[in-house]
């Protein structure tokens, strides 16, 4: 397995661009199943999760083409409403295809996504909402079999017990061609949801969003459209954390600063000077970061759970102690054990992590435990003294496209080596 070798202690200086958002492009690819003709998506990040989605669409019988960061999908000949067990295991987030598969094919057969590095990944909110919209879904021996007795979803008022991103996406994809009006209450409000709604609207859907309420008037058919994927706000936050943790002075470009407007104040609190422009953020770090006294993750527009790990890594070398509270996933601290191997001082108890900043970390051999935990290890290794070797990169490659290129261009001593 390949590893990232990082010689830490070098301040990052220069410009690094972010890619299209992983968590936007996955539901967008599911949505192309609903639109007759050839949809074109631009700014598609070259990620393994995207590759998984393209395989799923191809297995449905869609015509899929990828040229650089542009993907075209035509579902007109698609007729296989099945996602293989192999792809479901590779892509837990492929549950977001369920609503689109049923709307397109009238049925769907896939395996239960199962737990992952962040704890159990229940889909009860997805299933109960789709059942309210007319789906009959049976779960047996880890398999899901779903069908629409009336051939179409029917509009309903659905209220989510939790503003689940995935459930909101599934309901959107089911409702846009449903018979009647659907009102979704307590919907997720992440920018990736707005991006999905923008594409669906371009395809002819009738979607009205008012804060956490989304009203969808079903239309009979959707027509293909062209769409550019929004920038990845978590990748932007990750690179800012790396610049901050190394005492650097760098600019993250091709991003959307307003999507991280609950993250940026934390960098200011750590003593960083920020210059925010329309599509870029410049961060000038102090010699030593101040602590983050308290950080709690919340659904958007609160602090995003995915950005907590990279910031916690930066906090390990800050001056003082801080408390991190994770309110979205059950066990988001698997990577902490790897940070301890680098000399970090962290105590975790359930959803709480207490981080006592140390003067410096020391490079070590560590392994990614999950995607954002892997990002935390890269940030820590860039700040550490000496060499780190980071393994299990398949986790990192799900959400960061070729990070070593962008980081080495701003002064990081980082390279990927095969065994
Ligand atoms: C999406 O996951 C993102 N993934 C996650 O990013 C992100 O952390 C999360 O939203 C929250 O913002 C993609 O978009 C592919 P949820 P999702 O449904 O949809 C519970 C990353 O690193 N829940 O909002 O799975 C669930 O267990 C990934 O890029 C139920 O209980 O998140 C969790 O505790 C990680 N029942 C909470 O809600 C359900 O039916 C939030 O889950 C669904 C969810």
mmCIF file with all atom_site columns, N, CA, C and O in Angstrom, residues 1-4 333-339 341-342 364-378 388-396:
data_model
loop_
_atom_site.group_PDB
_atom_site.id
_atom_site.type_symbol
_atom_site.label_atom_id
_atom_site.label_alt_id
_atom_site.label_comp_id
_atom_site.label_asym_id
_atom_site.label_entity_id
_atom_site.label_seq_id
_atom_site.pdbx_PDB_ins_code
_atom_site.Cartn_x
_atom_site.Cartn_y
_atom_site.Cartn_z
_atom_site.occupancy
_atom_site.B_iso_or_equiv
_atom_site.pdbx_formal_charge
_atom_site.auth_seq_id
_atom_site.auth_comp_id
_atom_site.auth_asym_id
_atom_site.auth_atom_id
_atom_site.pdbx_PDB_model_num
ATOM 1   N N  . UNK A 1 1   ? 0.849   -1.203 0.000  1.00 0.00 ? 1   UNK A N  1
ATOM 2   C CA . UNK A 1 1   ? 0.000   0.000  0.000  1.00 0.00 ? 1   UNK A CA 1
ATOM 3   C C  . UNK A 1 1   ? 0.884   1.252  0.000  1.00 0.00 ? 1   UNK A C  1
ATOM 4   O O  . UNK A 1 1   ? 1.869   1.319  0.706  1.00 0.00 ? 1   UNK A O  1
ATOM 5   N N  . UNK A 1 2   ? 0.455   2.288  -0.774 1.00 0.00 ? 2   UNK A N  1
ATOM 6   C CA . UNK A 1 2   ? 1.293   3.497  -0.834 1.00 0.00 ? 2   UNK A CA 1
ATOM 7   C C  . UNK A 1 2   ? 1.165   4.295  0.468  1.00 0.00 ? 2   UNK A C  1
ATOM 8   O O  . UNK A 1 2   ? 0.244   4.096  1.260  1.00 0.00 ? 2   UNK A O  1
ATOM 9   N N  . UNK A 1 3   ? 2.155   5.133  0.697  1.00 0.00 ? 3   UNK A N  1
ATOM 10  C CA . UNK A 1 3   ? 2.159   5.964  1.904  1.00 0.00 ? 3   UNK A CA 1
ATOM 11  C C  . UNK A 1 3   ? 2.558   7.386  1.528  1.00 0.00 ? 3   UNK A C  1
ATOM 12  O O  . UNK A 1 3   ? 3.186   7.595  0.486  1.00 0.00 ? 3   UNK A O  1
ATOM 13  N N  . UNK A 1 4   ? 2.200   8.328  2.390  1.00 0.00 ? 4   UNK A N  1
ATOM 14  C CA . UNK A 1 4   ? 2.665   9.706  2.215  1.00 0.00 ? 4   UNK A CA 1
ATOM 15  C C  . UNK A 1 4   ? 3.839   9.913  3.163  1.00 0.00 ? 4   UNK A C  1
ATOM 16  O O  . UNK A 1 4   ? 3.716   9.673  4.365  1.00 0.00 ? 4   UNK A O  1
ATOM 17  N N  . UNK A 1 333 ? -13.613 10.181 16.588 1.00 0.00 ? 333 UNK A N  1
ATOM 18  C CA . UNK A 1 333 ? -12.277 10.435 17.124 1.00 0.00 ? 333 UNK A CA 1
ATOM 19  C C  . UNK A 1 333 ? -11.321 9.259  16.953 1.00 0.00 ? 333 UNK A C  1
ATOM 20  O O  . UNK A 1 333 ? -10.308 9.167  17.644 1.00 0.00 ? 333 UNK A O  1
ATOM 21  N N  . UNK A 1 334 ? -11.627 8.337  16.016 1.00 0.00 ? 334 UNK A N  1
ATOM 22  C CA . UNK A 1 334 ? -10.740 7.175  15.852 1.00 0.00 ? 334 UNK A CA 1
ATOM 23  C C  . UNK A 1 334 ? -9.315  7.602  15.522 1.00 0.00 ? 334 UNK A C  1
ATOM 24  O O  . UNK A 1 334 ? -8.345  6.941  15.853 1.00 0.00 ? 334 UNK A O  1
ATOM 25  N N  . UNK A 1 335 ? -9.170  8.760  14.869 1.00 0.00 ? 335 UNK A N  1
ATOM 26  C CA . UNK A 1 335 ? -7.842  9.191  14.425 1.00 0.00 ? 335 UNK A CA 1
ATOM 27  C C  . UNK A 1 335 ? -7.004  9.736  15.577 1.00 0.00 ? 335 UNK A C  1
ATOM 28  O O  . UNK A 1 335 ? -5.796  9.906  15.459 1.00 0.00 ? 335 UNK A O  1
ATOM 29  N N  . UNK A 1 336 ? -7.659  9.999  16.725 1.00 0.00 ? 336 UNK A N  1
ATOM 30  C CA . UNK A 1 336 ? -6.914  10.624 17.844 1.00 0.00 ? 336 UNK A CA 1
ATOM 31  C C  . UNK A 1 336 ? -5.768  9.728  18.290 1.00 0.00 ? 336 UNK A C  1
ATOM 32  O O  . UNK A 1 336 ? -4.666  10.207 18.588 1.00 0.00 ? 336 UNK A O  1
ATOM 33  N N  . UNK A 1 337 ? -6.005  8.407  18.283 1.00 0.00 ? 337 UNK A N  1
ATOM 34  C CA . UNK A 1 337 ? -4.942  7.473  18.693 1.00 0.00 ? 337 UNK A CA 1
ATOM 35  C C  . UNK A 1 337 ? -3.690  7.660  17.851 1.00 0.00 ? 337 UNK A C  1
ATOM 36  O O  . UNK A 1 337 ? -2.556  7.565  18.353 1.00 0.00 ? 337 UNK A O  1
ATOM 37  N N  . UNK A 1 338 ? -3.886  7.977  16.581 1.00 0.00 ? 338 UNK A N  1
ATOM 38  C CA . UNK A 1 338 ? -2.728  8.179  15.676 1.00 0.00 ? 338 UNK A CA 1
ATOM 39  C C  . UNK A 1 338 ? -2.025  9.499  16.001 1.00 0.00 ? 338 UNK A C  1
ATOM 40  O O  . UNK A 1 338 ? -0.802  9.599  15.934 1.00 0.00 ? 338 UNK A O  1
ATOM 41  N N  . UNK A 1 339 ? -2.799  10.506 16.388 1.00 0.00 ? 339 UNK A N  1
ATOM 42  C CA . UNK A 1 339 ? -2.174  11.793 16.778 1.00 0.00 ? 339 UNK A CA 1
ATOM 43  C C  . UNK A 1 339 ? -1.361  11.625 18.060 1.00 0.00 ? 339 UNK A C  1
ATOM 44  O O  . UNK A 1 339 ? -0.299  12.246 18.233 1.00 0.00 ? 339 UNK A O  1
ATOM 45  N N  . UNK A 1 341 ? 0.391   9.161  18.835 1.00 0.00 ? 341 UNK A N  1
ATOM 46  C CA . UNK A 1 341 ? 1.686   8.570  18.459 1.00 0.00 ? 341 UNK A CA 1
ATOM 47  C C  . UNK A 1 341 ? 2.664   9.663  18.026 1.00 0.00 ? 341 UNK A C  1
ATOM 48  O O  . UNK A 1 341 ? 3.878   9.461  18.016 1.00 0.00 ? 341 UNK A O  1
ATOM 49  N N  . UNK A 1 342 ? 2.109   10.845 17.683 1.00 0.00 ? 342 UNK A N  1
ATOM 50  C CA . UNK A 1 342 ? 2.978   11.962 17.244 1.00 0.00 ? 342 UNK A CA 1
ATOM 51  C C  . UNK A 1 342 ? 3.265   12.908 18.407 1.00 0.00 ? 342 UNK A C  1
ATOM 52  O O  . UNK A 1 342 ? 3.862   13.973 18.209 1.00 0.00 ? 342 UNK A O  1
ATOM 53  N N  . UNK A 1 364 ? 5.898   10.528 12.926 1.00 0.00 ? 364 UNK A N  1
ATOM 54  C CA . UNK A 1 364 ? 5.778   9.102  13.275 1.00 0.00 ? 364 UNK A CA 1
ATOM 55  C C  . UNK A 1 364 ? 5.121   8.352  12.126 1.00 0.00 ? 364 UNK A C  1
ATOM 56  O O  . UNK A 1 364 ? 4.632   8.967  11.175 1.00 0.00 ? 364 UNK A O  1
ATOM 57  N N  . UNK A 1 365 ? 5.107   7.030  12.238 1.00 0.00 ? 365 UNK A N  1
ATOM 58  C CA . UNK A 1 365 ? 4.377   6.201  11.265 1.00 0.00 ? 365 UNK A CA 1
ATOM 59  C C  . UNK A 1 365 ? 2.943   6.084  11.770 1.00 0.00 ? 365 UNK A C  1
ATOM 60  O O  . UNK A 1 365 ? 2.699   5.613  12.882 1.00 0.00 ? 365 UNK A O  1
ATOM 61  N N  . UNK A 1 366 ? 1.992   6.554  10.976 1.00 0.00 ? 366 UNK A N  1
ATOM 62  C CA . UNK A 1 366 ? 0.579   6.548  11.390 1.00 0.00 ? 366 UNK A CA 1
ATOM 63  C C  . UNK A 1 366 ? -0.288  6.068  10.231 1.00 0.00 ? 366 UNK A C  1
ATOM 64  O O  . UNK A 1 366 ? 0.179   6.026  9.081  1.00 0.00 ? 366 UNK A O  1
ATOM 65  N N  . UNK A 1 367 ? -1.513  5.698  10.533 1.00 0.00 ? 367 UNK A N  1
ATOM 66  C CA . UNK A 1 367 ? -2.443  5.207  9.505  1.00 0.00 ? 367 UNK A CA 1
ATOM 67  C C  . UNK A 1 367 ? -3.753  5.988  9.547  1.00 0.00 ? 367 UNK A C  1
ATOM 68  O O  . UNK A 1 367 ? -4.272  6.268  10.634 1.00 0.00 ? 367 UNK A O  1
ATOM 69  N N  . UNK A 1 368 ? -4.293  6.314  8.344  1.00 0.00 ? 368 UNK A N  1
ATOM 70  C CA . UNK A 1 368 ? -5.615  6.949  8.281  1.00 0.00 ? 368 UNK A CA 1
ATOM 71  C C  . UNK A 1 368 ? -6.659  5.974  8.814  1.00 0.00 ? 368 UNK A C  1
ATOM 72  O O  . UNK A 1 368 ? -6.629  4.791  8.491  1.00 0.00 ? 368 UNK A O  1
ATOM 73  N N  . UNK A 1 369 ? -7.582  6.473  9.616  1.00 0.00 ? 369 UNK A N  1
ATOM 74  C CA . UNK A 1 369 ? -8.674  5.630  10.121 1.00 0.00 ? 369 UNK A CA 1
ATOM 75  C C  . UNK A 1 369 ? -9.975  5.931  9.374  1.00 0.00 ? 369 UNK A C  1
ATOM 76  O O  . UNK A 1 369 ? -10.908 5.148  9.344  1.00 0.00 ? 369 UNK A O  1
ATOM 77  N N  . UNK A 1 370 ? -10.051 7.136  8.814  1.00 0.00 ? 370 UNK A N  1
ATOM 78  C CA . UNK A 1 370 ? -11.227 7.555  8.037  1.00 0.00 ? 370 UNK A CA 1
ATOM 79  C C  . UNK A 1 370 ? -10.791 8.774  7.229  1.00 0.00 ? 370 UNK A C  1
ATOM 80  O O  . UNK A 1 370 ? -9.669  9.266  7.374  1.00 0.00 ? 370 UNK A O  1
ATOM 81  N N  . UNK A 1 371 ? -11.696 9.308  6.424  1.00 0.00 ? 371 UNK A N  1
ATOM 82  C CA . UNK A 1 371 ? -11.330 10.384 5.504  1.00 0.00 ? 371 UNK A CA 1
ATOM 83  C C  . UNK A 1 371 ? -10.823 11.633 6.229  1.00 0.00 ? 371 UNK A C  1
ATOM 84  O O  . UNK A 1 371 ? -9.695  12.088 6.026  1.00 0.00 ? 371 UNK A O  1
ATOM 85  N N  . UNK A 1 372 ? -11.608 12.193 7.106  1.00 0.00 ? 372 UNK A N  1
ATOM 86  C CA . UNK A 1 372 ? -11.222 13.471 7.736  1.00 0.00 ? 372 UNK A CA 1
ATOM 87  C C  . UNK A 1 372 ? -10.181 13.233 8.836  1.00 0.00 ? 372 UNK A C  1
ATOM 88  O O  . UNK A 1 372 ? -9.368  14.127 9.102  1.00 0.00 ? 372 UNK A O  1
ATOM 89  N N  . UNK A 1 373 ? -10.164 12.061 9.398  1.00 0.00 ? 373 UNK A N  1
ATOM 90  C CA . UNK A 1 373 ? -9.092  11.705 10.325 1.00 0.00 ? 373 UNK A CA 1
ATOM 91  C C  . UNK A 1 373 ? -7.770  11.655 9.599  1.00 0.00 ? 373 UNK A C  1
ATOM 92  O O  . UNK A 1 373 ? -6.738  12.109 10.097 1.00 0.00 ? 373 UNK A O  1
ATOM 93  N N  . UNK A 1 374 ? -7.806  11.184 8.346  1.00 0.00 ? 374 UNK A N  1
ATOM 94  C CA . UNK A 1 374 ? -6.591  11.172 7.521  1.00 0.00 ? 374 UNK A CA 1
ATOM 95  C C  . UNK A 1 374 ? -6.115  12.577 7.239  1.00 0.00 ? 374 UNK A C  1
ATOM 96  O O  . UNK A 1 374 ? -4.919  12.880 7.284  1.00 0.00 ? 374 UNK A O  1
ATOM 97  N N  . UNK A 1 375 ? -7.073  13.476 6.993  1.00 0.00 ? 375 UNK A N  1
ATOM 98  C CA . UNK A 1 375 ? -6.717  14.883 6.742  1.00 0.00 ? 375 UNK A CA 1
ATOM 99  C C  . UNK A 1 375 ? -6.048  15.474 7.974  1.00 0.00 ? 375 UNK A C  1
ATOM 100 O O  . UNK A 1 375 ? -5.076  16.230 7.881  1.00 0.00 ? 375 UNK A O  1
ATOM 101 N N  . UNK A 1 376 ? -6.545  15.077 9.153  1.00 0.00 ? 376 UNK A N  1
ATOM 102 C CA . UNK A 1 376 ? -5.950  15.571 10.412 1.00 0.00 ? 376 UNK A CA 1
ATOM 103 C C  . UNK A 1 376 ? -4.509  15.105 10.538 1.00 0.00 ? 376 UNK A C  1
ATOM 104 O O  . UNK A 1 376 ? -3.629  15.859 10.969 1.00 0.00 ? 376 UNK A O  1
ATOM 105 N N  . UNK A 1 377 ? -4.242  13.873 10.128 1.00 0.00 ? 377 UNK A N  1
ATOM 106 C CA . UNK A 1 377 ? -2.867  13.344 10.223 1.00 0.00 ? 377 UNK A CA 1
ATOM 107 C C  . UNK A 1 377 ? -1.938  14.103 9.272  1.00 0.00 ? 377 UNK A C  1
ATOM 108 O O  . UNK A 1 377 ? -0.785  14.389 9.617  1.00 0.00 ? 377 UNK A O  1
ATOM 109 N N  . UNK A 1 378 ? -2.429  14.489 8.099  1.00 0.00 ? 378 UNK A N  1
ATOM 110 C CA . UNK A 1 378 ? -1.597  15.261 7.162  1.00 0.00 ? 378 UNK A CA 1
ATOM 111 C C  . UNK A 1 378 ? -1.277  16.624 7.762  1.00 0.00 ? 378 UNK A C  1
ATOM 112 O O  . UNK A 1 378 ? -0.116  17.059 7.771  1.00 0.00 ? 378 UNK A O  1
ATOM 113 N N  . UNK A 1 388 ? 7.124   11.905 8.939  1.00 0.00 ? 388 UNK A N  1
ATOM 114 C CA . UNK A 1 388 ? 5.973   11.030 9.189  1.00 0.00 ? 388 UNK A CA 1
ATOM 115 C C  . UNK A 1 388 ? 5.733   10.182 7.949  1.00 0.00 ? 388 UNK A C  1
ATOM 116 O O  . UNK A 1 388 ? 6.033   10.621 6.832  1.00 0.00 ? 388 UNK A O  1
ATOM 117 N N  . UNK A 1 389 ? 5.195   9.003  8.206  1.00 0.00 ? 389 UNK A N  1
ATOM 118 C CA . UNK A 1 389 ? 4.775   8.130  7.093  1.00 0.00 ? 389 UNK A CA 1
ATOM 119 C C  . UNK A 1 389 ? 3.309   7.806  7.348  1.00 0.00 ? 389 UNK A C  1
ATOM 120 O O  . UNK A 1 389 ? 2.962   7.214  8.389  1.00 0.00 ? 389 UNK A O  1
ATOM 121 N N  . UNK A 1 390 ? 2.434   8.210  6.416  1.00 0.00 ? 390 UNK A N  1
ATOM 122 C CA . UNK A 1 390 ? 0.987   8.028  6.613  1.00 0.00 ? 390 UNK A CA 1
ATOM 123 C C  . UNK A 1 390 ? 0.497   6.926  5.675  1.00 0.00 ? 390 UNK A C  1
ATOM 124 O O  . UNK A 1 390 ? 0.654   7.039  4.442  1.00 0.00 ? 390 UNK A O  1
ATOM 125 N N  . UNK A 1 391 ? -0.089  5.887  6.248  1.00 0.00 ? 391 UNK A N  1
ATOM 126 C CA . UNK A 1 391 ? -0.582  4.747  5.483  1.00 0.00 ? 391 UNK A CA 1
ATOM 127 C C  . UNK A 1 391 ? -2.100  4.730  5.430  1.00 0.00 ? 391 UNK A C  1
ATOM 128 O O  . UNK A 1 391 ? -2.752  5.657  5.909  1.00 0.00 ? 391 UNK A O  1
ATOM 129 N N  . UNK A 1 392 ? -2.642  3.652  4.809  1.00 0.00 ? 392 UNK A N  1
ATOM 130 C CA . UNK A 1 392 ? -4.100  3.480  4.617  1.00 0.00 ? 392 UNK A CA 1
ATOM 131 C C  . UNK A 1 392 ? -4.679  4.695  3.880  1.00 0.00 ? 392 UNK A C  1
ATOM 132 O O  . UNK A 1 392 ? -5.710  5.255  4.270  1.00 0.00 ? 392 UNK A O  1
ATOM 133 N N  . UNK A 1 393 ? -3.999  5.099  2.807  1.00 0.00 ? 393 UNK A N  1
ATOM 134 C CA . UNK A 1 393 ? -4.382  6.329  2.086  1.00 0.00 ? 393 UNK A CA 1
ATOM 135 C C  . UNK A 1 393 ? -5.701  6.201  1.327  1.00 0.00 ? 393 UNK A C  1
ATOM 136 O O  . UNK A 1 393 ? -6.243  7.204  0.852  1.00 0.00 ? 393 UNK A O  1
ATOM 137 N N  . UNK A 1 394 ? -6.242  4.974  1.230  1.00 0.00 ? 394 UNK A N  1
ATOM 138 C CA . UNK A 1 394 ? -7.515  4.834  0.514  1.00 0.00 ? 394 UNK A CA 1
ATOM 139 C C  . UNK A 1 394 ? -8.607  5.684  1.181  1.00 0.00 ? 394 UNK A C  1
ATOM 140 O O  . UNK A 1 394 ? -9.511  6.176  0.525  1.00 0.00 ? 394 UNK A O  1
ATOM 141 N N  . UNK A 1 395 ? -8.469  5.890  2.478  1.00 0.00 ? 395 UNK A N  1
ATOM 142 C CA . UNK A 1 395 ? -9.452  6.755  3.170  1.00 0.00 ? 395 UNK A CA 1
ATOM 143 C C  . UNK A 1 395 ? -9.304  8.203  2.701  1.00 0.00 ? 395 UNK A C  1
ATOM 144 O O  . UNK A 1 395 ? -10.286 8.857  2.345  1.00 0.00 ? 395 UNK A O  1
ATOM 145 N N  . UNK A 1 396 ? -8.058  8.682  2.666  1.00 0.00 ? 396 UNK A N  1
ATOM 146 C CA . UNK A 1 396 ? -7.795  10.080 2.291  1.00 0.00 ? 396 UNK A CA 1
ATOM 147 C C  . UNK A 1 396 ? -8.178  10.332 0.838  1.00 0.00 ? 396 UNK A C  1
ATOM 148 O O  . UNK A 1 396 ? -8.746  11.377 0.498  1.00 0.00 ? 396 UNK A O  1
#
